[in-house]
XYZ file of C-alpha atoms in Angstrom:
252
model
C 22.848 49.293 2.359
C 23.789 50.260 6.160
C 27.217 51.480 4.679
C 25.316 53.955 2.335
C 23.293 55.259 4.798
C 26.180 55.951 7.218
C 27.949 57.836 4.521
C 24.538 59.753 3.820
C 24.131 60.499 7.681
C 27.767 61.583 8.058
C 27.093 63.929 5.156
C 24.034 65.418 7.138
C 26.122 65.780 10.091
C 28.773 67.535 8.297
C 27.060 69.812 6.014
C 29.475 71.575 3.080
C 32.073 69.222 3.680
C 31.318 66.118 1.431
C 34.796 64.885 1.267
C 35.558 64.683 4.815
C 32.465 63.003 5.284
C 33.053 60.514 2.700
C 36.472 59.732 4.035
C 35.166 59.605 7.577
C 32.285 56.915 6.289
C 34.887 54.287 5.380
C 35.974 53.361 8.835
C 32.202 54.424 10.222
C 30.847 52.105 7.692
C 32.917 49.234 8.588
C 32.394 49.770 12.428
C 28.486 50.073 11.796
C 28.085 46.972 9.360
C 30.668 45.046 11.269
C 28.776 45.570 14.438
C 25.442 44.467 12.916
C 26.992 41.553 11.577
C 28.660 40.619 14.988
C 25.387 40.898 16.833
C 23.239 38.829 14.166
C 25.871 36.130 14.030
C 25.880 36.005 17.960
C 21.990 36.129 18.174
C 20.713 34.095 15.235
C 23.372 32.828 12.840
C 25.330 30.682 15.475
C 22.163 28.553 16.338
C 21.931 27.727 12.441
C 25.119 26.366 11.664
C 24.810 22.774 9.722
C 21.211 23.985 8.581
C 21.970 25.789 5.394
C 18.243 26.389 4.427
C 17.168 27.582 7.710
C 20.217 30.204 7.607
C 18.994 31.122 4.364
C 15.350 31.815 5.392
C 16.945 33.622 8.410
C 19.070 36.075 6.791
C 16.610 36.762 3.949
C 14.140 37.724 7.006
C 16.748 39.777 8.746
C 17.429 41.780 5.410
C 13.642 42.634 5.074
C 13.498 43.504 8.814
C 16.525 45.937 8.076
C 14.976 47.298 5.175
C 11.828 47.814 6.915
C 13.688 49.553 9.943
C 15.345 51.844 7.533
C 12.078 52.892 6.198
C 10.622 53.687 9.517
C 13.611 55.506 10.993
C 14.894 57.520 7.895
C 12.570 57.242 4.880
C 11.093 54.997 2.447
C 12.358 57.486 -0.153
C 15.941 57.518 -2.142
C 18.526 59.819 -0.543
C 21.050 61.368 -2.393
C 24.926 61.508 -1.295
C 26.943 64.428 -2.671
C 30.121 63.500 -4.590
C 33.081 65.755 -3.815
C 34.695 67.850 -6.238
C 37.783 65.900 -6.465
C 35.581 62.728 -7.797
C 33.734 64.947 -10.067
C 34.389 65.042 -13.657
C 35.904 62.618 -16.209
C 39.229 61.469 -17.946
C 39.032 61.328 -21.754
C 40.996 58.844 -22.888
C 40.333 59.280 -26.348
C 37.554 60.999 -28.363
C 34.033 59.479 -27.413
C 35.642 57.450 -24.618
C 35.951 58.912 -20.766
C 35.834 57.539 -17.798
C 34.548 59.194 -14.506
C 36.961 60.092 -11.691
C 34.345 58.192 -9.034
C 34.533 55.018 -10.947
C 38.212 54.918 -11.379
C 38.619 55.825 -7.371
C 36.424 52.722 -6.618
C 38.140 50.833 -8.820
C 41.615 51.925 -6.879
C 39.627 51.509 -3.378
C 38.210 47.990 -4.036
C 41.900 46.898 -5.103
C 42.820 48.552 -1.749
C 40.525 46.721 0.307
C 41.263 43.537 -1.413
C 45.054 43.784 -0.599
C 44.164 44.777 3.065
C 41.881 41.502 3.337
C 44.482 39.662 1.934
C 47.103 40.894 4.223
C 44.808 40.260 7.460
C 44.148 36.626 6.727
C 47.872 35.726 5.493
C 49.863 37.781 8.320
C 47.722 38.371 11.252
C 46.713 36.000 13.968
C 42.849 36.503 13.401
C 43.656 35.283 9.767
C 45.563 32.363 11.032
C 43.096 31.272 13.317
C 40.105 31.899 10.333
C 42.213 29.569 7.937
C 42.604 27.065 10.591
C 38.839 27.048 11.480
C 38.044 26.905 7.488
C 40.267 24.098 6.907
C 39.833 21.749 9.559
C 37.286 22.819 12.463
C 38.080 20.195 14.897
C 41.776 20.297 14.912
C 42.178 23.881 15.195
C 39.820 23.926 18.676
C 42.249 20.768 19.740
C 44.983 23.651 19.439
C 43.053 25.998 21.685
C 41.500 28.117 18.954
C 38.154 29.388 19.904
C 36.085 28.753 16.972
C 32.763 30.331 18.045
C 34.702 33.500 18.356
C 36.424 33.176 14.911
C 33.249 32.513 13.651
C 31.630 35.849 15.090
C 34.490 37.532 13.955
C 34.592 36.619 10.637
C 30.979 37.445 10.056
C 31.509 40.451 11.548
C 34.635 41.147 9.033
C 32.385 40.402 5.903
C 29.654 42.518 7.309
C 32.096 45.472 7.641
C 33.842 44.815 3.995
C 30.158 44.964 2.891
C 29.326 48.146 4.470
C 32.648 49.825 3.033
C 31.078 48.564 -0.302
C 28.076 50.424 0.434
C 30.219 53.853 0.807
C 31.500 53.289 -2.647
C 28.123 52.341 -4.015
C 26.928 55.614 -2.612
C 29.038 57.256 -5.090
C 27.229 55.503 -7.835
C 23.550 55.416 -7.345
C 21.088 56.910 -4.957
C 21.050 55.381 -1.468
C 17.830 53.491 -0.461
C 16.516 50.789 1.343
C 16.617 48.281 -1.298
C 20.219 49.239 -2.272
C 21.638 45.978 -1.398
C 19.195 43.531 -3.160
C 20.561 44.431 -6.575
C 23.669 43.020 -5.912
C 22.876 39.695 -4.361
C 23.032 37.639 -7.441
C 26.240 39.085 -8.675
C 27.851 38.557 -5.426
C 26.873 34.758 -5.277
C 28.036 34.149 -9.086
C 31.143 35.917 -8.404
C 31.962 33.640 -5.362
C 30.753 30.223 -7.097
C 32.696 31.126 -10.328
C 35.671 32.051 -8.532
C 35.928 29.277 -5.812
C 34.561 29.392 -2.445
C 37.029 30.408 0.245
C 39.688 31.825 -2.308
C 40.065 35.581 -2.446
C 42.059 35.485 -5.730
C 39.457 33.308 -7.259
C 36.901 36.169 -6.087
C 39.066 39.294 -7.468
C 39.548 37.088 -11.134
C 35.892 36.241 -11.087
C 34.687 39.623 -10.226
C 36.675 41.169 -13.345
C 35.825 38.449 -15.572
C 32.013 38.267 -15.221
C 31.889 42.316 -15.136
C 33.971 42.743 -18.078
C 32.207 40.033 -19.991
C 28.655 41.505 -18.939
C 29.650 45.003 -20.071
C 30.745 43.699 -23.624
C 27.520 41.597 -24.063
C 24.958 44.606 -22.924
C 25.493 46.589 -26.261
C 25.016 43.416 -28.269
C 22.194 41.576 -26.686
C 20.787 44.472 -24.091
C 21.167 44.437 -20.430
C 18.512 41.477 -19.411
C 19.681 39.096 -22.035
C 23.370 39.686 -21.003
C 22.615 38.616 -17.684
C 20.968 35.512 -19.007
C 23.654 34.696 -21.120
C 26.177 34.910 -18.507
C 24.015 32.676 -15.954
C 23.852 29.968 -18.652
C 27.525 29.940 -19.388
C 28.358 29.690 -15.783
C 25.997 26.792 -15.227
C 27.765 25.083 -17.997
C 31.192 26.037 -16.952
C 30.096 24.405 -13.468
C 29.357 21.232 -14.919
C 32.488 20.480 -16.062
C 34.463 22.576 -13.159
C 32.000 22.673 -10.011
C 34.595 23.721 -7.890
C 35.203 27.237 -9.594
C 38.122 28.849 -11.140
C 40.426 28.277 -7.953
C 39.404 25.381 -6.119
C 40.329 25.167 -2.310
C 43.415 22.978 -1.808
C 42.714 20.183 0.413
C 44.698 16.961 1.596
C 45.114 13.886 -0.852
C 43.584 10.620 0.993
């Protein structure tokens, strides 16, 4: 939601230049959302580690505060983000089947963000520290890794990526205070299905669930398709609770 409003705000600041505003919104949304995420982790989340129920309630309350802040400071009404000319129109593959350029661009953009995140976690010092803390916090701290700092930067990184996702969503739907709520359940399903802590699992799960949902919708309808996916996922997790790509661990 913050990333989408950043896009809208830049378009208001640069009237008549929606393409430039959209490009500037990518780093802008990352910085805005990442800064908010870092502040929340330092101020609230770090005091609740090890208490998942309290963390869930706190983050839900914070989301309500952010939504109300946007309603008060901007407007409770939805805002429209202009699509640049180079993202308008569609590509007609065959008669009766056309793909819009903005959705194709978002697909490519999502894959680029995934590749950048994968490279950051594999080839940078921060990525090494993140993986070390995730696998064995006590050993990482014994080797001099400042786990509290890594926690804050990881939360900021995740928040920044969510803000970048808001830039993409602004090209598909109107920007409003409740923009992010529609994707919470889908995001949770993707992470659980793919395997917690595995980026490749997230990618495969996102494509699998998305394609399956779109194939079921014409037959069963939008609501029933979601229900069928949820039931199928529950049955899958009964046999494989770790997800498609479980995190590798040391055999004792």
